[in-house]
Amino acid sequence: MPRAERPVVTVTGTGGGRVLYAACALSQFLVAVGASVVTTMGPALREANGLRANWLPWAVLVYVLALGLLVLPLRLLIRRTRPLPVLILGLWLFVQSSVALTLVSGAPAFLAFRAVQGAGAAALTATAIALALALDLDGQRPGRLLLAWSAVIVAGFGTGLAAGAVVGDDWRWALWANVPLTATAGIPLVRLLRSTRRRDKAVGARAGSGSGDGDGGGDGDGVGVGQGEEAQDAAA
């Protein structure tokens, strides 16, 4: 019998789904800001890190390369495991590298941490894609959600350009701002996914004891996260 198709993430209800979608959108806003903010920071950034003017595009390129090359592998990892570990990894890398970029001196170290920041952005993006694709917010059309998602990313790029141009000599504050903003996006996602994990374990325990009711109940809002290949094998 062929394996049954089962999404890695299943979302029910609208309350938790709206919070989840907003947090995912904010994470992608930060990813876009992180890509563009250094492009307009100007001479203060270059002097602090020994970056020549013609090296500044590399500060953008290494971020974008790390993001583009790692999104797909991390997306596949989420399908085989769970979104939560990848999400936590992305939050940790993005925050730590943002702070490190304000402390290091020297172009090699700065570019290296930009690549690490891009890797964190890739983990956040892979998690956001996995969760957002599963959302059904009160039957809203997918086209509208895609339009809103695109608008958030475009706004992030524009905000990054504007912030980099405004901060001037205080460029470090633009990177420090990633810490509270990333926490604002990450904490709701982590809490929702952890509550889902506990709920899944409880459902699995009831099913294992023969007292399950089919789908484990559907009271309230929730975010159901499958276990990739193991979940598909169980459903086959």
XYZ file of N, CA and C in Angstrom:
708
model
N 0.850 -1.199 0.000
C 0.000 0.000 0.000
C 0.881 1.243 0.000
N 0.715 2.198 -0.898
C 1.559 3.381 -0.928
C 1.354 4.247 0.300
N 2.387 4.993 0.580
C 2.299 5.887 1.727
C 1.230 6.956 1.509
N 0.499 7.236 2.587
C -0.520 8.287 2.510
C 0.157 9.644 2.606
N -0.317 10.572 1.806
C 0.238 11.910 1.857
C -0.282 12.623 3.101
N 0.631 13.165 3.835
C 0.237 13.891 5.043
C 1.139 15.101 5.196
N 0.576 16.288 5.368
C 1.423 17.460 5.512
C 2.209 17.421 6.802
N 3.393 18.003 6.769
C 4.200 18.057 7.966
C 3.538 18.909 9.033
N 2.807 19.934 8.626
C 2.145 20.839 9.558
C 0.667 20.897 9.228
N -0.175 20.736 10.225
C -1.611 20.848 10.044
C -2.140 21.866 11.024
N -2.854 22.857 10.522
C -3.363 23.935 11.360
C -4.873 23.883 11.378
N -5.462 23.966 12.558
C -6.908 24.020 12.693
C -7.272 25.263 13.477
N -8.490 25.760 13.254
C -8.931 26.946 13.964
C -8.361 28.202 13.354
N -8.784 29.363 13.885
C -8.330 30.647 13.345
C -7.546 31.480 14.346
N -7.800 31.317 15.663
C -7.104 32.140 16.650
C -5.610 31.904 16.637
N -5.211 30.646 16.895
C -3.799 30.321 16.865
C -3.215 30.486 15.482
N -4.026 30.229 14.444
C -3.535 30.364 13.077
C -3.186 31.794 12.733
N -3.979 32.747 13.182
C -3.692 34.160 12.894
C -2.421 34.612 13.607
N -2.260 34.200 14.852
C -1.039 34.541 15.582
C 0.169 33.929 14.885
N 0.014 32.688 14.460
C 1.097 31.994 13.779
C 1.470 32.699 12.483
N 0.468 33.089 11.715
C 0.732 33.755 10.441
C 1.404 35.107 10.675
N 0.938 35.857 11.668
C 1.533 37.165 11.961
C 2.988 37.013 12.388
N 3.267 36.007 13.222
C 4.641 35.798 13.672
C 5.539 35.371 12.517
N 5.022 34.517 11.630
C 5.789 34.108 10.449
C 6.072 35.303 9.549
N 5.062 36.158 9.362
C 5.242 37.340 8.519
C 6.279 38.281 9.124
N 6.264 38.457 10.443
C 7.247 39.317 11.095
C 8.648 38.745 10.932
N 8.779 37.423 11.020
C 10.096 36.818 10.827
C 10.627 37.090 9.426
N 9.750 37.049 8.430
C 10.193 37.323 7.065
C 10.461 38.810 6.845
N 9.769 39.657 7.565
C 10.081 41.086 7.552
C 11.510 41.311 8.046
N 11.886 40.630 9.133
C 13.229 40.772 9.676
C 14.278 40.204 8.729
N 13.955 39.087 8.069
C 14.886 38.504 7.098
C 15.159 39.491 5.973
N 14.110 40.149 5.476
C 14.279 41.127 4.402
C 15.046 42.355 4.878
N 14.752 42.822 6.089
C 15.492 43.954 6.648
C 16.974 43.605 6.767
N 17.256 42.398 7.255
C 18.640 41.982 7.421
C 19.410 41.944 6.119
N 18.720 41.638 5.032
C 19.389 41.577 3.738
C 19.780 42.955 3.244
N 18.951 43.961 3.491
C 19.152 45.262 2.847
C 19.738 46.334 3.746
N 19.727 46.136 5.059
C 20.052 47.236 5.959
C 21.491 47.714 5.808
N 22.432 46.815 5.499
C 23.835 47.231 5.447
C 24.173 47.986 4.166
N 23.303 47.935 3.171
C 23.645 48.534 1.882
C 23.721 50.049 1.941
N 23.016 50.670 2.878
C 22.981 52.131 2.951
C 23.547 52.674 4.253
N 24.245 51.838 5.013
C 24.771 52.303 6.301
C 25.919 53.292 6.150
N 26.605 53.267 5.034
C 27.581 54.307 4.744
C 28.940 54.129 5.368
N 29.711 55.207 5.435
C 31.122 55.130 5.825
C 31.353 54.691 7.266
N 30.418 54.980 8.172
C 30.628 54.604 9.572
C 30.769 53.096 9.712
N 29.954 52.366 9.012
C 30.036 50.903 9.044
C 31.350 50.439 8.438
N 31.741 50.995 7.321
C 32.962 50.555 6.651
C 34.210 50.859 7.484
N 34.228 52.018 8.101
C 35.379 52.376 8.922
C 35.496 51.483 10.154
N 34.375 51.128 10.749
C 34.407 50.306 11.960
C 34.883 48.891 11.676
N 34.672 48.416 10.460
C 34.998 47.027 10.142
C 36.055 46.884 9.067
N 36.648 47.964 8.651
C 37.687 47.879 7.645
C 37.189 47.450 6.289
N 35.934 47.740 5.999
C 35.360 47.365 4.709
C 35.633 48.468 3.683
N 36.232 48.094 2.604
C 36.366 49.040 1.511
C 34.998 49.232 0.856
N 34.864 50.349 0.149
C 33.584 50.658 -0.479
C 33.167 49.571 -1.459
N 34.145 48.999 -2.185
C 33.802 47.968 -3.164
C 33.594 46.605 -2.520
N 33.819 46.493 -1.204
C 33.544 45.240 -0.504
C 32.128 45.204 0.072
N 31.483 46.354 0.167
C 30.170 46.403 0.806
C 29.147 45.485 0.133
N 29.136 45.373 -1.214
C 28.194 44.414 -1.807
C 28.378 42.983 -1.320
N 29.608 42.626 -0.909
C 29.820 41.269 -0.387
C 29.099 41.060 0.935
N 28.897 42.121 1.698
C 28.156 41.997 2.949
C 26.703 41.617 2.699
N 26.202 41.999 1.532
C 24.855 41.594 1.131
C 24.892 40.220 0.479
N 25.894 39.981 -0.357
C 25.945 38.748 -1.135
C 26.100 37.514 -0.253
N 26.989 37.576 0.756
C 27.194 36.394 1.591
C 25.929 36.053 2.377
N 25.189 37.070 2.778
C 23.908 36.862 3.470
C 22.914 36.174 2.543
N 22.780 36.709 1.333
C 21.810 36.167 0.380
C 22.196 34.762 -0.059
N 23.489 34.515 -0.245
C 23.937 33.175 -0.644
C 23.633 32.150 0.437
N 23.958 32.482 1.687
C 23.661 31.555 2.782
C 22.167 31.291 2.885
N 21.375 32.344 2.729
C 19.918 32.199 2.772
C 19.422 31.312 1.637
N 19.860 31.605 0.419
C 19.358 30.860 -0.729
C 19.803 29.407 -0.758
N 21.039 29.142 -0.334
C 21.568 27.779 -0.411
C 21.034 26.871 0.685
N 20.615 27.436 1.808
C 20.231 26.614 2.956
C 18.734 26.455 3.141
N 17.922 27.268 2.469
C 16.474 27.168 2.677
C 15.952 25.789 2.317
N 16.302 25.271 1.149
C 15.772 23.979 0.716
C 16.231 22.829 1.605
N 17.541 22.698 1.932
C 17.927 21.622 2.854
C 17.215 21.694 4.201
N 17.053 22.910 4.733
C 16.366 23.045 6.013
C 14.878 22.732 5.885
N 14.305 23.065 4.746
C 12.899 22.712 4.488
C 12.732 21.201 4.471
N 13.666 20.483 3.855
C 13.624 19.023 3.835
C 13.841 18.457 5.229
N 14.708 19.103 6.015
C 14.931 18.654 7.388
C 13.656 18.780 8.211
N 12.915 19.868 8.008
C 11.649 20.050 8.723
C 10.670 18.938 8.372
N 10.646 18.527 7.109
C 9.728 17.458 6.695
C 10.077 16.130 7.354
N 11.336 15.939 7.704
C 11.755 14.680 8.319
C 11.721 14.727 9.838
N 11.738 15.915 10.405
C 11.727 16.017 11.865
C 10.520 16.844 12.293
N 10.774 18.024 12.806
C 9.732 18.954 13.237
C 10.220 20.377 13.007
N 9.288 21.334 12.903
C 9.719 22.724 12.705
C 10.428 23.327 13.917
N 10.098 22.861 15.131
C 10.585 23.539 16.331
C 12.108 23.592 16.427
N 12.841 22.480 16.235
C 14.306 22.577 16.335
C 14.910 23.527 15.309
N 14.395 23.516 14.087
C 14.911 24.408 13.052
C 14.585 25.854 13.401
N 13.397 26.096 13.936
C 13.017 27.450 14.345
C 13.951 27.968 15.432
N 14.194 27.161 16.451
C 15.066 27.588 17.549
C 16.484 27.848 17.034
N 16.966 26.972 16.144
C 18.283 27.193 15.545
C 18.332 28.525 14.795
N 17.301 28.803 14.004
C 17.269 30.052 13.253
C 17.230 31.270 14.153
N 16.412 31.229 15.205
C 16.335 32.361 16.136
C 17.683 32.602 16.802
N 18.333 31.525 17.232
C 19.614 31.654 17.928
C 20.679 32.226 16.999
N 20.790 31.680 15.794
C 21.803 32.158 14.852
C 21.562 33.612 14.456
N 20.308 33.966 14.192
C 20.008 35.324 13.731
C 20.308 36.347 14.814
N 19.912 36.053 16.050
C 20.137 36.999 17.146
C 21.624 37.094 17.481
N 22.281 35.937 17.625
C 23.689 35.948 18.016
C 24.561 36.632 16.972
N 24.298 36.364 15.711
C 25.100 36.995 14.661
C 24.824 38.492 14.572
N 23.571 38.907 14.807
C 23.259 40.338 14.790
C 24.048 41.070 15.867
N 24.130 40.472 17.059
C 24.909 41.072 18.140
C 26.394 41.044 17.807
N 26.872 39.925 17.276
C 28.295 39.799 16.957
C 28.728 40.824 15.913
N 27.858 41.142 14.983
C 28.198 42.111 13.945
C 28.471 43.498 14.510
N 27.929 43.790 15.682
C 28.162 45.096 16.301
C 29.446 45.107 17.128
N 30.053 43.948 17.347
C 31.199 43.846 18.247
C 32.509 43.530 17.531
N 32.434 42.845 16.393
C 33.659 42.404 15.727
C 34.314 43.569 15.000
N 35.601 43.409 14.747
C 36.335 44.377 13.933
C 37.102 43.597 12.876
N 37.165 44.151 11.701
C 37.833 43.472 10.608
C 36.833 42.934 9.604
N 37.158 43.114 8.333
C 36.249 42.701 7.265
C 35.976 41.199 7.242
N 37.009 40.319 7.401
C 36.720 38.866 7.355
C 35.716 38.431 8.411
N 35.889 38.925 9.649
C 34.964 38.534 10.719
C 33.566 39.067 10.441
N 33.491 40.287 9.947
C 32.181 40.869 9.649
C 31.465 40.068 8.570
N 32.166 39.720 7.504
C 31.551 38.962 6.419
C 31.169 37.562 6.882
N 31.991 36.960 7.750
C 31.680 35.626 8.250
C 30.383 35.635 9.059
N 30.222 36.632 9.918
C 28.997 36.698 10.720
C 27.791 37.095 9.874
N 28.020 37.802 8.790
C 26.909 38.063 7.870
C 26.424 36.749 7.253
N 27.366 35.856 6.945
C 26.975 34.542 6.419
C 26.199 33.747 7.472
N 26.641 33.831 8.730
C 25.921 33.144 9.811
C 24.527 33.732 9.961
N 24.419 35.050 9.844
C 23.103 35.685 9.917
C 22.211 35.203 8.779
N 22.797 35.041 7.594
C 22.031 34.500 6.470
C 21.566 33.078 6.724
N 22.410 32.273 7.403
C 22.005 30.910 7.751
C 20.829 30.921 8.725
N 20.873 31.834 9.695
C 19.735 31.971 10.603
C 18.486 32.405 9.873
N 18.651 33.321 8.921
C 17.510 33.763 8.119
C 16.936 32.613 7.304
N 17.803 31.723 6.812
C 17.332 30.563 6.053
C 16.490 29.642 6.926
N 16.919 29.435 8.171
C 16.145 28.581 9.078
C 14.795 29.211 9.399
N 14.770 30.518 9.610
C 13.506 31.201 9.869
C 12.587 31.122 8.654
N 13.163 31.283 7.464
C 12.358 31.238 6.250
C 11.796 29.848 6.006
N 12.626 28.819 6.179
C 12.157 27.443 5.976
C 11.019 27.107 6.936
N 11.149 27.538 8.193
C 10.090 27.290 9.175
C 8.825 28.059 8.819
N 8.979 29.320 8.435
C 7.820 30.141 8.089
C 7.077 29.560 6.892
N 7.812 29.073 5.898
C 7.176 28.474 4.723
C 6.383 27.240 5.130
N 6.992 26.374 5.944
C 6.317 25.147 6.362
C 5.031 25.442 7.112
N 5.056 26.450 7.973
C 3.873 26.772 8.774
C 2.824 27.521 7.960
N 3.272 28.476 7.154
C 2.315 29.294 6.408
C 1.568 28.483 5.357
N 2.216 27.493 4.756
C 1.559 26.672 3.744
C 0.424 25.840 4.333
N 0.460 25.638 5.657
C -0.558 24.813 6.294
C -1.746 25.612 6.801
N -1.659 26.930 6.735
C -2.690 27.749 7.349
C -3.949 27.824 6.501
N -5.074 27.803 7.168
C -6.370 28.055 6.534
C -7.110 29.016 7.447
N -6.905 30.315 7.209
C -7.444 31.329 8.095
C -8.884 31.645 7.719
N -9.791 30.863 8.266
C -11.214 31.101 8.076
C -11.584 31.120 6.588
N -10.946 30.232 5.819
C -11.284 30.098 4.416
C -10.805 31.222 3.528
N -9.881 32.050 3.998
C -9.387 33.131 3.156
C -8.648 32.567 1.952
N -8.706 33.292 0.856
C -8.099 32.817 -0.367
C -6.580 32.798 -0.247
N -5.921 31.746 -0.767
C -4.461 31.699 -0.714
C -3.817 32.887 -1.416
N -4.465 33.394 -2.484
C -3.901 34.536 -3.196
C -3.772 35.761 -2.304
N -4.754 35.980 -1.439
C -4.695 37.128 -0.540
C -3.574 36.970 0.474
N -3.414 35.754 0.988
C -2.332 35.504 1.936
C -0.979 35.694 1.265
N -0.852 35.228 0.025
C 0.401 35.397 -0.708
C 0.687 36.869 -0.961
N -0.346 37.636 -1.286
C -0.177 39.070 -1.509
C 0.278 39.765 -0.235
N -0.337 39.420 0.886
C 0.054 40.017 2.160
C 1.488 39.646 2.515
N 1.846 38.393 2.260
C 3.203 37.904 2.550
C 4.221 38.677 1.719
N 3.924 38.854 0.436
C 4.836 39.579 -0.459
C 4.977 41.030 -0.026
N 3.859 41.642 0.389
C 3.905 43.037 0.837
C 4.780 43.188 2.075
N 4.715 42.217 2.977
C 5.538 42.269 4.185
C 7.022 42.201 3.819
N 7.379 41.330 2.886
C 8.784 41.189 2.486
C 9.276 42.464 1.798
N 8.459 43.018 0.895
C 8.841 44.268 0.227
C 9.001 45.392 1.246
N 8.091 45.448 2.212
C 8.199 46.465 3.262
C 9.476 46.278 4.067
N 9.872 45.024 4.284
C 11.109 44.758 5.007
C 12.332 45.261 4.257
N 12.373 45.021 2.941
C 13.489 45.533 2.152
C 13.548 47.063 2.215
N 12.386 47.702 2.046
C 12.349 49.163 2.092
C 12.748 49.711 3.454
N 12.275 49.050 4.524
C 12.619 49.492 5.874
C 14.111 49.357 6.126
N 14.704 48.263 5.640
C 16.138 48.073 5.806
C 16.938 49.159 5.122
N 16.552 49.509 3.908
C 17.251 50.579 3.181
C 17.121 51.909 3.915
N 15.897 52.206 4.383
C 15.668 53.471 5.083
C 16.416 53.512 6.411
N 16.368 52.407 7.156
C 17.048 52.377 8.455
C 18.549 52.532 8.292
N 19.122 51.855 7.302
C 20.557 51.972 7.077
C 20.974 53.384 6.722
N 20.140 54.088 5.995
C 20.464 55.462 5.607
C 20.303 56.436 6.761
N 19.385 56.160 7.678
C 19.078 57.097 8.762
C 20.057 56.982 9.923
N 20.464 55.742 10.259
C 21.221 55.544 11.502
C 22.584 56.216 11.482
N 23.257 56.283 10.325
C 24.549 56.956 10.238
C 25.582 56.362 11.170
N 26.167 57.204 12.033
C 27.202 56.741 12.958
C 26.664 55.771 14.006
N 25.356 55.764 14.220
C 24.746 54.851 15.196
C 24.259 53.570 14.532
N 24.992 53.076 13.560
C 24.546 51.920 12.774
C 24.354 50.668 13.621
N 25.066 50.585 14.732
C 24.954 49.377 15.567
C 23.543 49.190 16.119
N 22.841 50.305 16.352
C 21.482 50.195 16.892
C 20.542 49.493 15.905
N 20.793 49.652 14.626
C 19.951 48.990 13.637
C 20.085 47.476 13.724
N 21.264 46.989 14.116
C 21.469 45.552 14.279
C 20.999 45.065 15.650
N 21.196 45.896 16.682
C 20.703 45.526 18.009
C 19.182 45.411 18.024
N 18.507 46.172 17.168
C 17.041 46.110 17.124
C 16.539 44.735 16.716
N 17.393 43.926 16.070
C 16.980 42.572 15.694
C 16.665 41.709 16.906
N 17.284 42.027 18.049
C 17.095 41.180 19.231
C 15.649 41.225 19.727
N 15.094 42.396 20.089
C 13.691 42.389 20.544
C 12.705 42.027 19.452
N 12.982 42.417 18.201
C 12.056 42.099 17.121
C 12.026 40.595 16.838
N 13.190 39.965 16.883
C 13.234 38.515 16.673
C 12.530 37.791 17.805
N 12.690 38.286 19.028
C 11.973 37.679 20.156
C 10.471 37.834 19.992
N 10.032 38.978 19.491
C 8.597 39.204 19.275
C 8.030 38.205 18.283
N 8.795 37.888 17.257
C 8.328 36.905 16.274
C 8.510 35.490 16.769
N 9.609 35.232 17.463
C 9.960 33.852 17.804
C 9.212 33.276 18.985
N 8.968 34.084 20.012
C 8.338 33.546 21.221
C 6.947 32.972 20.947
N 6.053 33.668 20.207
C 4.754 33.042 19.909
C 4.885 31.755 19.103
N 5.823 31.726 18.150
C 6.001 30.516 17.350
C 6.476 29.352 18.216
N 7.451 29.601 19.053
C 7.971 28.537 19.920
C 6.893 28.043 20.870
N 6.121 28.963 21.461
C 5.075 28.553 22.400
C 3.997 27.727 21.712
N 3.578 28.156 20.514
C 2.557 27.407 19.784
C 3.055 26.021 19.402
N 4.294 25.935 18.924
C 4.812 24.634 18.510
C 5.063 23.720 19.694
N 5.490 24.270 20.818
C 5.684 23.438 22.009
C 4.355 22.929 22.546
N 3.328 23.784 22.551
C 2.021 23.327 23.009
C 1.482 22.251 22.084
N 1.770 22.380 20.799
C 1.354 21.361 19.840
C 2.060 20.053 20.097
N 3.357 20.138 20.407
C 4.126 18.920 20.667
C 3.580 18.182 21.872
N 3.237 18.938 22.935
C 2.652 18.289 24.112
C 1.307 17.664 23.782
N 0.502 18.370 22.958
C -0.798 17.842 22.578
C -0.651 16.580 21.728
N 0.331 16.584 20.805
C 0.553 15.405 19.982
C 0.957 14.199 20.820
N 1.806 14.432 21.844
C 2.215 13.334 22.709
C 1.027 12.769 23.481
N 0.141 13.685 23.950
C -1.039 13.220 24.679
C -1.954 12.410 23.775
N -2.130 12.871 22.533
C -2.964 12.137 21.581
C -2.349 10.785 21.281
N -1.013 10.751 21.090
C -0.344 9.493 20.810
C -0.467 8.519 21.961
N -0.416 9.030 23.197
C -0.554 8.158 24.360
C -1.952 7.573 24.433
N -2.965 8.394 24.124
C -4.334 7.875 24.136
C -4.539 6.844 23.041
N -3.947 7.122 21.865
C -4.097 6.169 20.772
C -3.394 4.863 21.094
N -2.232 4.945 21.743
C -1.486 3.739 22.073
C -2.199 2.882 23.092
N -3.000 3.507 23.976
C -3.719 2.745 24.995
C -5.075 2.276 24.512
N -5.407 2.612 23.238
C -6.672 2.162 22.674
C -7.850 3.011 23.047
N -7.602 4.194 23.645
C -8.714 5.050 24.062
C -8.849 6.273 23.196
N -8.132 6.332 22.044
C -8.222 7.494 21.163
C -9.564 7.549 20.469
N -9.941 8.719 20.006
C -11.210 8.938 19.315
C -10.987 9.306 17.865
N -10.107 8.600 17.176
C -9.886 8.870 15.752
C -8.824 9.911 15.558
N -9.217 11.184 15.571
C -8.258 12.247 15.296
C -7.782 12.931 16.574
N -8.118 12.403 17.737
C -7.631 12.964 18.978
C -8.401 14.194 19.432
N -9.548 14.473 18.818
C -10.326 15.624 19.264
C -9.972 16.864 18.510
N -10.876 17.807 18.504
C -10.620 19.041 17.762
C -11.165 20.253 18.464
N -11.078 20.282 19.783
C -11.616 21.421 20.518
C -10.663 22.597 20.404
N -11.209 23.755 20.133
C -10.414 24.977 20.147
C -9.521 25.089 18.942
N -8.630 26.064 19.027
C -7.677 26.314 17.963
C -6.421 25.513 18.241
N -5.738 25.149 17.179
C -4.511 24.406 17.382
C -3.659 24.375 16.149
N -2.426 23.971 16.355
C -1.474 23.804 15.276
C -0.920 22.403 15.398
N -1.243 21.548 14.463
C -0.782 20.172 14.507
C 0.454 20.012 13.664
N 1.497 19.412 14.245
C 2.754 19.252 13.541
C 3.052 17.776 13.412
N 3.139 17.286 12.183
C 3.446 15.891 11.943
C 4.921 15.617 12.101
N 5.312 14.349 11.935
C 6.685 13.943 12.118
C 7.294 13.457 10.815
N 6.956 14.071 9.720
C 7.599 13.761 8.459
C 7.377 12.337 8.024
N 8.496 11.608 7.750
C 8.417 10.264 7.224
C 7.745 9.306 8.204
N 8.007 9.502 9.523
C 7.396 8.603 10.492
C 5.882 8.743 10.466
N 5.385 9.979 10.357
C 3.941 10.191 10.316
C 3.357 9.572 9.066
N 4.067 9.653 7.938
C 3.558 9.091 6.712
C 3.531 7.564 6.790
N 4.572 6.985 7.401
C 4.593 5.536 7.561
C 3.428 5.071 8.417
N 3.133 5.832 9.467
C 2.046 5.438 10.361
C 0.713 5.524 9.677
N 0.600 6.491 8.737
C -0.681 6.668 8.057
C -0.858 5.706 6.890
N 0.231 5.034 6.476
C 0.167 4.161 5.301
C -0.609 2.887 5.584
